[in-house]
Coordinates of C-alpha atoms in Angstrom, one line a residue:
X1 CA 42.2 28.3 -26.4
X2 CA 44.1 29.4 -23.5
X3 CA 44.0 33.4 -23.0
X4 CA 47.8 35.0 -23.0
X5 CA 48.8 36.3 -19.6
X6 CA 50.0 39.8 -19.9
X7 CA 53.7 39.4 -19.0
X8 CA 53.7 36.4 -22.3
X9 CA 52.4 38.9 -24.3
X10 CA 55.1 41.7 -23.4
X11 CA 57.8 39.4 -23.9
X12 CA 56.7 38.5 -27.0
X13 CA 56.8 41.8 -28.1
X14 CA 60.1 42.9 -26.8
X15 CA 61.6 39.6 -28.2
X16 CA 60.3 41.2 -31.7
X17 CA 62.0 44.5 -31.0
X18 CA 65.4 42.7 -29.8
X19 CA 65.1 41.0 -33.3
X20 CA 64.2 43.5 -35.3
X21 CA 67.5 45.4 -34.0
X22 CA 69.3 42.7 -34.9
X23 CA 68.0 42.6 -38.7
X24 CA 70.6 44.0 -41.3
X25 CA 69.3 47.5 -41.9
X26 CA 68.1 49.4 -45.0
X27 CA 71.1 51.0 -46.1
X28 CA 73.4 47.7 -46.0
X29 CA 70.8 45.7 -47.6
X30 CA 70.4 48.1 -50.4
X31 CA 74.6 48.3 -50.3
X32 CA 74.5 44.5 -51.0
X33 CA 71.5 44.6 -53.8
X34 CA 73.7 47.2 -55.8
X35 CA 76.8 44.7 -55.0
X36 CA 75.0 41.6 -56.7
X37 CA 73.1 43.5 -59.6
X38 CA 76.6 45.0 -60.3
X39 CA 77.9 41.3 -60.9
X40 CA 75.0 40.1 -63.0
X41 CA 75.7 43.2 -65.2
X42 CA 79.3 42.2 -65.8
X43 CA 78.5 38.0 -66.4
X44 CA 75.5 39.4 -68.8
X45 CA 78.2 41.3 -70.9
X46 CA 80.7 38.4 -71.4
X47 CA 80.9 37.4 -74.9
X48 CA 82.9 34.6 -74.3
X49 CA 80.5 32.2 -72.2
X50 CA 77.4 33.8 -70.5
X51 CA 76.2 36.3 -73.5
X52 CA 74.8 32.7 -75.0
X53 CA 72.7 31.8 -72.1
X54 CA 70.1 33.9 -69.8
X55 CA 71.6 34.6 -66.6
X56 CA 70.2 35.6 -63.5
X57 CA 71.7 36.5 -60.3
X58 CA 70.2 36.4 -56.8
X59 CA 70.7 36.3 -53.3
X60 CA 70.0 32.6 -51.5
X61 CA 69.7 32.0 -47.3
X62 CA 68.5 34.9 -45.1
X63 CA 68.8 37.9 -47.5
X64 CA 66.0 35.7 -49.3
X65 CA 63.8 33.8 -46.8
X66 CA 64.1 37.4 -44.3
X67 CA 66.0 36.6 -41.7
X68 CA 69.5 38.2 -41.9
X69 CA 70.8 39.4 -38.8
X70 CA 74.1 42.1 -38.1
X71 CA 77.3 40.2 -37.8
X72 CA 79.1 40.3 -34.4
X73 CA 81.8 43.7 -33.9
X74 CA 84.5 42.7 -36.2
X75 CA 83.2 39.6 -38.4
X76 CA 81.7 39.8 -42.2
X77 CA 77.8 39.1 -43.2
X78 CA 78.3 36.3 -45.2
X79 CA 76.2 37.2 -48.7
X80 CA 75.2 34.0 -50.8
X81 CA 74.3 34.5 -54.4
X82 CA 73.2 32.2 -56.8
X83 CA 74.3 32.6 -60.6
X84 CA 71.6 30.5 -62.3
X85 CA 72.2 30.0 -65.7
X86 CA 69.4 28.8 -68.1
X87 CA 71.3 26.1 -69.7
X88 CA 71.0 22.2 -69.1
X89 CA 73.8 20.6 -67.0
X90 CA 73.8 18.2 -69.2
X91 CA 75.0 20.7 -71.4
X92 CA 78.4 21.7 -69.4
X93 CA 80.7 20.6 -66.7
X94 CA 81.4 21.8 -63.1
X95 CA 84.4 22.6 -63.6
X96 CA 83.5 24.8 -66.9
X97 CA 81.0 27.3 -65.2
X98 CA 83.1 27.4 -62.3
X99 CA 86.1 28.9 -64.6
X100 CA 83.8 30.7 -66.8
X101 CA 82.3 32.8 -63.4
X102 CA 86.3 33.3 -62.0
X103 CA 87.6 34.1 -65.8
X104 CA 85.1 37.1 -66.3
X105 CA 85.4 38.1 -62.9
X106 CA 89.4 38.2 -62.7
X107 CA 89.4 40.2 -65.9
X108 CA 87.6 42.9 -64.6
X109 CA 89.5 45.9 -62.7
X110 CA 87.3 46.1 -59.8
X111 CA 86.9 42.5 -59.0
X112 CA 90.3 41.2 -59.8
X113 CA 92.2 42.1 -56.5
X114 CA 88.7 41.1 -54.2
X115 CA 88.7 37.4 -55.8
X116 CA 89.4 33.9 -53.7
X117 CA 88.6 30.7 -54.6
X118 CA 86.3 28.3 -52.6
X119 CA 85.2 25.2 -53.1
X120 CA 82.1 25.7 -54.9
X121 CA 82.0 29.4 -55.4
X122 CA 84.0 32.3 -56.3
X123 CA 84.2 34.7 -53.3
X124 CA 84.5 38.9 -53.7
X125 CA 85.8 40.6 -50.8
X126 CA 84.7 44.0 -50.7
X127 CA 87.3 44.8 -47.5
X128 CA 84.3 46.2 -45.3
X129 CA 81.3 44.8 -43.3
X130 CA 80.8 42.1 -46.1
X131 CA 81.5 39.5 -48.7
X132 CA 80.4 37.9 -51.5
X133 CA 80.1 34.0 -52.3
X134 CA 79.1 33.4 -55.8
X135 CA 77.7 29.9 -56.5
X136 CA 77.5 28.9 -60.3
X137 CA 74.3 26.5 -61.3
X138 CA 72.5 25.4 -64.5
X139 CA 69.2 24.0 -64.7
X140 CA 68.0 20.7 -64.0
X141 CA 64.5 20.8 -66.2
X142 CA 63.3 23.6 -67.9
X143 CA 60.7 26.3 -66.1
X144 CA 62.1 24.5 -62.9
X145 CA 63.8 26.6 -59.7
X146 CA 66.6 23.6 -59.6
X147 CA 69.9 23.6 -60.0
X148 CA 73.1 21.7 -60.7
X149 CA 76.0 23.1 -58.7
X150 CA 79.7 21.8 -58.3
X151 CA 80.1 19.1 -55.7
X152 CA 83.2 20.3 -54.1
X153 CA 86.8 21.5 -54.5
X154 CA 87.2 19.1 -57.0
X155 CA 84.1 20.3 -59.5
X156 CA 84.0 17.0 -60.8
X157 CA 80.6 15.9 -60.4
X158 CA 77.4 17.9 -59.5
X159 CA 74.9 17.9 -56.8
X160 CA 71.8 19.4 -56.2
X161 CA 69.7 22.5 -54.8
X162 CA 67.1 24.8 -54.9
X163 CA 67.3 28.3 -53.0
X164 CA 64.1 29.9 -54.6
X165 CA 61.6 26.4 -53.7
X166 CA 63.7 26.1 -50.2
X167 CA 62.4 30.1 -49.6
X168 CA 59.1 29.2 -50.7
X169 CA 59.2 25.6 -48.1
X170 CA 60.4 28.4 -45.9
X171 CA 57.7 30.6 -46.1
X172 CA 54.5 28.7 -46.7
X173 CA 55.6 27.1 -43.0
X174 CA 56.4 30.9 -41.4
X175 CA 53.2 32.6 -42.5
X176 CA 50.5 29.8 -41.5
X177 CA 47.9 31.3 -39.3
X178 CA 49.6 34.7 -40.6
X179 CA 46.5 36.6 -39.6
X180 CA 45.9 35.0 -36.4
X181 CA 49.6 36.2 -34.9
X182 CA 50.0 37.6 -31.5
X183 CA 51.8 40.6 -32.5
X184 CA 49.8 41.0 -35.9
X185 CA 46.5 41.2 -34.2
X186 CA 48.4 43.9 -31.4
X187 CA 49.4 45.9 -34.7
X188 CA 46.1 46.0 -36.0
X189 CA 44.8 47.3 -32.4
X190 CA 47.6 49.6 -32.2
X191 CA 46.9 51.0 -36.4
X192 CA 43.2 51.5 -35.1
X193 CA 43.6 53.3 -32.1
X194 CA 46.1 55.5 -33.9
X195 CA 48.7 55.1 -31.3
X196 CA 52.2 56.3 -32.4
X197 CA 55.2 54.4 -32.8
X198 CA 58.0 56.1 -34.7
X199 CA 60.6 55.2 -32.7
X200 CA 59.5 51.9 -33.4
X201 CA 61.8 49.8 -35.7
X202 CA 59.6 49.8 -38.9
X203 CA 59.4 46.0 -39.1
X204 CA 58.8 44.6 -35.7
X205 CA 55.4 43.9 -35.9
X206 CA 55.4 42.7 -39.9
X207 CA 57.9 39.5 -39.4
X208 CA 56.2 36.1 -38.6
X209 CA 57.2 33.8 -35.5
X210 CA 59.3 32.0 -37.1
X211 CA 61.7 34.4 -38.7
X212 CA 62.1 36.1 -35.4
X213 CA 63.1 32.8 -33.6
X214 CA 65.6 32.0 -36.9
X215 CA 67.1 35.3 -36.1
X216 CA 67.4 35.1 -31.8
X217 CA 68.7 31.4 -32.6
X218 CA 71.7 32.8 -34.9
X219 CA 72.4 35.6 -32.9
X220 CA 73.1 32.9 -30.2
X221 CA 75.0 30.8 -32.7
X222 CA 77.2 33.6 -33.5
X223 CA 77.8 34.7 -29.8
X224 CA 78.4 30.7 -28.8
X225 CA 80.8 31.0 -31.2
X226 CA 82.6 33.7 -30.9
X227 CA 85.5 32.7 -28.5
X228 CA 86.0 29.1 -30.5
X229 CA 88.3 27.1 -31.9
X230 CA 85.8 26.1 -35.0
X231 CA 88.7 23.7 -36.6
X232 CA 87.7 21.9 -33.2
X233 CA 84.1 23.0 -32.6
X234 CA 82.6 23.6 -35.6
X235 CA 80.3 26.2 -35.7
X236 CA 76.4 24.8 -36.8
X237 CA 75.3 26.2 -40.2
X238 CA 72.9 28.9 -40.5
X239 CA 71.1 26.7 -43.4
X240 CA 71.0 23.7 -40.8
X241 CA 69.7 25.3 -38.2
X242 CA 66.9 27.1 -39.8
X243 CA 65.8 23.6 -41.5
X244 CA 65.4 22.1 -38.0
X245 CA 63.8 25.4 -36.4
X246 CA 61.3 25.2 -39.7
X247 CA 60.4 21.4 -39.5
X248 CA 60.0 22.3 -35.3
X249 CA 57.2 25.4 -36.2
X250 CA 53.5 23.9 -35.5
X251 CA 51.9 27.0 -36.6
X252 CA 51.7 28.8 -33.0
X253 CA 50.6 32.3 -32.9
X254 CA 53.5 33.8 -30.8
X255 CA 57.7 33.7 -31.0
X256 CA 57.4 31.9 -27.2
X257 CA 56.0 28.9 -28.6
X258 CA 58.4 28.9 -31.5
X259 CA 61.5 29.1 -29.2
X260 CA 59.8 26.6 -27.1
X261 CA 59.1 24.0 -30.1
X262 CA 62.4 24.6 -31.2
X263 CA 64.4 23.9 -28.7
X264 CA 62.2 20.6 -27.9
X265 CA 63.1 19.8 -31.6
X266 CA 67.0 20.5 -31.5
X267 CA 67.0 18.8 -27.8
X268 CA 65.6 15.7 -28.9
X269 CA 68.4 15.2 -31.9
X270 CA 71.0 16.6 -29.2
X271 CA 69.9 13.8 -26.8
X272 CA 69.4 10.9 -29.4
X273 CA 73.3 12.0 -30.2
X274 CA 74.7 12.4 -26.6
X275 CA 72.9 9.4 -25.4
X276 CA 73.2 6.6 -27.9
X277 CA 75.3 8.2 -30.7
X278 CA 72.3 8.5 -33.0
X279 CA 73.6 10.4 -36.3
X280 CA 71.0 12.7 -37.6
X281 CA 71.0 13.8 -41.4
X282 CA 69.0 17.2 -42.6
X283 CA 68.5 17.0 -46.4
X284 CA 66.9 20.0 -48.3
X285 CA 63.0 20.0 -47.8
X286 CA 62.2 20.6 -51.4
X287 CA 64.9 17.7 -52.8
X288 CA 62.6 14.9 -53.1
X289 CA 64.9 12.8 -55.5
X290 CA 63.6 8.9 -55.1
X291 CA 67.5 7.7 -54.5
X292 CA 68.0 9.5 -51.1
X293 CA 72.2 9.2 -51.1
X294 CA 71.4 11.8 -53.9
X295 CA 69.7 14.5 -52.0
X296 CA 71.2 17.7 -50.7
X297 CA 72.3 16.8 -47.4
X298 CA 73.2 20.0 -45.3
X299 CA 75.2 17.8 -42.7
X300 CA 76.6 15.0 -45.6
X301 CA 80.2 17.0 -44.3
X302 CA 79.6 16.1 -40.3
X303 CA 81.9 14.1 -38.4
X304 CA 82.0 13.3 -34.8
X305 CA 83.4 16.9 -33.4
X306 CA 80.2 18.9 -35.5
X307 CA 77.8 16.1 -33.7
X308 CA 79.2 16.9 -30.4
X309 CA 79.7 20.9 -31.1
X310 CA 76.0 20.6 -31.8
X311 CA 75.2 18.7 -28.5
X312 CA 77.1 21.8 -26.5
X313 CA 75.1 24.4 -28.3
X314 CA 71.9 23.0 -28.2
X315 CA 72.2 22.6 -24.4
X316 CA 73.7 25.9 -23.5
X317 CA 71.2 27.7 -26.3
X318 CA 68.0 26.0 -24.3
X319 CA 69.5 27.4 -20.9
X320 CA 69.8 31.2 -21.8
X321 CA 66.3 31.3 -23.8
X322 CA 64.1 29.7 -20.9
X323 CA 66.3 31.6 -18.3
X324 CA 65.2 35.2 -20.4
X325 CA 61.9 33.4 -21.5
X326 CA 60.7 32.6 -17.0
X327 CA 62.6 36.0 -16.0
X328 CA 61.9 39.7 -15.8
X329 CA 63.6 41.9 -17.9
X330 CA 67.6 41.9 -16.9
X331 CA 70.2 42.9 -18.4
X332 CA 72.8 39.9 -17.4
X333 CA 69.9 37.4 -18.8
X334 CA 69.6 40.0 -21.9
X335 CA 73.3 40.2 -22.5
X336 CA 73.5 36.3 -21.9
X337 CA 71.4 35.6 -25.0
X338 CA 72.1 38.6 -27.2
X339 CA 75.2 39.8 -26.5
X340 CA 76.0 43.4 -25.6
X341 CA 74.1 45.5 -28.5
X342 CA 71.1 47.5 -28.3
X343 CA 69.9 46.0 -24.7
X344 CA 69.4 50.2 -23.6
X345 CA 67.8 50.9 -26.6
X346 CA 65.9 47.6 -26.8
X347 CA 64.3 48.3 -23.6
X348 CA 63.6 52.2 -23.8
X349 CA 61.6 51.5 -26.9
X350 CA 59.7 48.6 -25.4
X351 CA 59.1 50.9 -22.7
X352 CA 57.7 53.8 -24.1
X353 CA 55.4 51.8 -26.1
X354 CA 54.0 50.2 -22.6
X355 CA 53.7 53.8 -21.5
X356 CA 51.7 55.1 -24.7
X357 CA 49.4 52.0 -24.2
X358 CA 48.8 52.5 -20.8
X359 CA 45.4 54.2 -19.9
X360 CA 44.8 54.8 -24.2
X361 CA 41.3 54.7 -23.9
X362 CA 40.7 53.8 -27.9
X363 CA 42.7 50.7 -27.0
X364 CA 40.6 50.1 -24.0
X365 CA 37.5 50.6 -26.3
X366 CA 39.0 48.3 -28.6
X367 CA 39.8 45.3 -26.2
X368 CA 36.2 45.8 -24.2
X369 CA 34.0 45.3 -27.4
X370 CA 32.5 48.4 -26.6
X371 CA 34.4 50.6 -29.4
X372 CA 32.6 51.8 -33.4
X373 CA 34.5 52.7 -36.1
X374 CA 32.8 55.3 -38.2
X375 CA 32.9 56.0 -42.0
X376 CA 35.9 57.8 -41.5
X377 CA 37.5 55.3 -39.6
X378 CA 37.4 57.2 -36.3
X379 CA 37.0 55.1 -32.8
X380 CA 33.8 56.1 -30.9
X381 CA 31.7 54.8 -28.5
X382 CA 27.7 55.2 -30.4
X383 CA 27.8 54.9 -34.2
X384 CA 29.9 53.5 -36.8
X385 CA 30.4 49.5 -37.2
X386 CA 30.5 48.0 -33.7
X387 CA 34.1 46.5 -33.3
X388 CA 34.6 42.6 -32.2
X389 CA 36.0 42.0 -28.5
X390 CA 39.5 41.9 -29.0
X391 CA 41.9 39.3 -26.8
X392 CA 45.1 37.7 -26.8
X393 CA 45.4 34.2 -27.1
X394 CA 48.0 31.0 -27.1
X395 CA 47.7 28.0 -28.0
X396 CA 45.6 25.4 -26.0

């Protein structure tokens, strides 16, 4: 195993407190909880169609799998809920839970002016920093996470999915090796040598690899994006993208080698596209059905335009994260990648924690070998339980 240079191991750690500040925060997460608890209330009370059936509703995407990040100054986060009703499909049509989730919503006060209809959900506009899209689905089997939602528009026929076993695919891949991660094994250090970190955001140790390079890769999205015409260059799907960054993850210890085995992965789709037209499809993981024109397929909707929007992203994308991956810290390289939020803040916070790390002697006791730990958990250098050497390490 190949020891971590210092300057990889700092950018690892400011790449998890650039993400972290990215993350939704507590306060609009909670906001968006009470939003879709509110709903399930209202569906459970219906005694026209739902009071016959349990019902449960729950978020699907990032809010579940953890890797949510702000929208850009001006756009919506986009909250996907699932309404999973414990009833057979075989039981109903498309087009009857459909009107049975719009009818009880459009009779209520609140939620009759914030309604639209999409194609296979009911969207609530709540007029601020987010909405609401609603997806109806009965079960396929019973004591099974699969569903039976409307096709399309049409709600004529049904197709296929499963949020809850796509967030468990999800994070049986993110958290392999979970102990072994660069920045978990720096938070241990740090939680032993008492060092503080207030200012810290809370979480920027606690997410795995793979969730931080999910969130840096959407942030990108969003920002490649921004100045678009998506009728023309259609904007890549956040469920898309985090498929192919998943299926790219080998394991590694440290958010470098996920960007780098992610962009390797999206490259070599982007090539076999751009070079001999090659047409890629990316089903759902966890849809295993034996007749494979019946799976969920994420891109089933792709023409020629989303192929070739995908080949300009992928390129640009692999530009700005090795030219902020090889560089110092600067803020044209920062700003390049992340846009124009939090680079100040981003950096002062990295840089105090450098400075309180900087000459700590517990930490020096710790990394040396040479460090006990006492019965009461105190770092000496003569009795107590003799600590292991500590190092940083990549990948060989």
């Amino acid at each position: 195993m190949k020891r971590y240079t210092e300057k990889e191991y700092k950018k690892d750690e400011l790449l998890a407190i650039i993400a972290s500040n990215l993350e939704l925060d507590a306060t609009r997460k909670q906001q968006m909880e009470t939003a879709y608890k509110a709903v399930n209330d209202v569906l459970s009370s219906d005694e026209e169609f739902f009071k016959g059936y349990e019902i449960t509703v729950y978020p699907q995407g990032s809010m579940l799998i953890g890797t949510t990040i702000k929208p850009l100054p001006g756009e919506e986060f986009d909250l996907d809920i699932v309404l999973h009703i414990e009833s057979s499909y075989l039981n109903h049509t498309p087009t009857e839970i459909y009107n049975a989730l719009y009818r009880v919503l459009s009779n209520h006060d609140t939620y009759k002016p914030l309604l639209k209809k999409k194609s296979r959900c009911v969207r609530i506009d709540y007029n601020s920093d987010f909405h609401m899209d609603i997806l109806p689905g009965c079960i396929i089997t019973i004591n099974n996470s699969r569903l039976m939602i409307p096709e399309d528009e049409r709600r004529l026929s049904w197709s296929r999915t499963n949020p809850k076993g796509y967030a468990e695919w999800f994070k049986e891949i993110a958290e392999r090796n979970k102990n072994s991660f660069l920045l978990q094994e720096r938070y241990n250090l740090i939680t032993e040598a008492k060092i503080e970190t207030e200012d810290l955001p809370a979480d920027v140790y606690l997410k795995t690899p793979l969730q931080r390079t999910v969130q840096i890769v959407k942030r990108y999205r969003d920002l490649f994006y921004q100045d678009k015409d998506t009728s023309k260059t259609p904007a890549v799907s956040s469920v898309v993208l985090t498929t192919l960054l998943a299926q790219s993850h080998d394991g590694g210890l440290s958010i470098q080698n996920a960007l780098k085995n992610a962009i390797l992965k999206l490259r070599n789709l982007s090539d076999g596209y751009k070079l001999r037209k090659e047409k890629f499809a990316v089903y759902n993981p966890v849809d295993n059905h034996e007749d494979k024109s019946k799976r969920e397929n994420f891109t089933d909707s792709w023409e020629a335009k989303h192929y070739e929007s995908f080949v300009s992203f992928v390129e640009d994308l692999e530009k700005k994260v090795f030219a902020f991956l090889n560089n110092e810290i600067d803020p044209i390289i920062y700003k390049d990648l992340f846009g124009n939020g939090f680079y100040k803040e981003n950096v002062q916070t990295y840089i105090k924690l450098e400075e309180r790390l900087k000459g700590n002697p517990q930490l020096e006791k710790l990394l040396s070998g040479n460090a006990f730990t006492d019965s009461s958990g105190n770092i000496n250098t003569s009795t107590g339980v003799q600590n292991g050497r500590h190092g940083f390490y990549a990948e060989s």
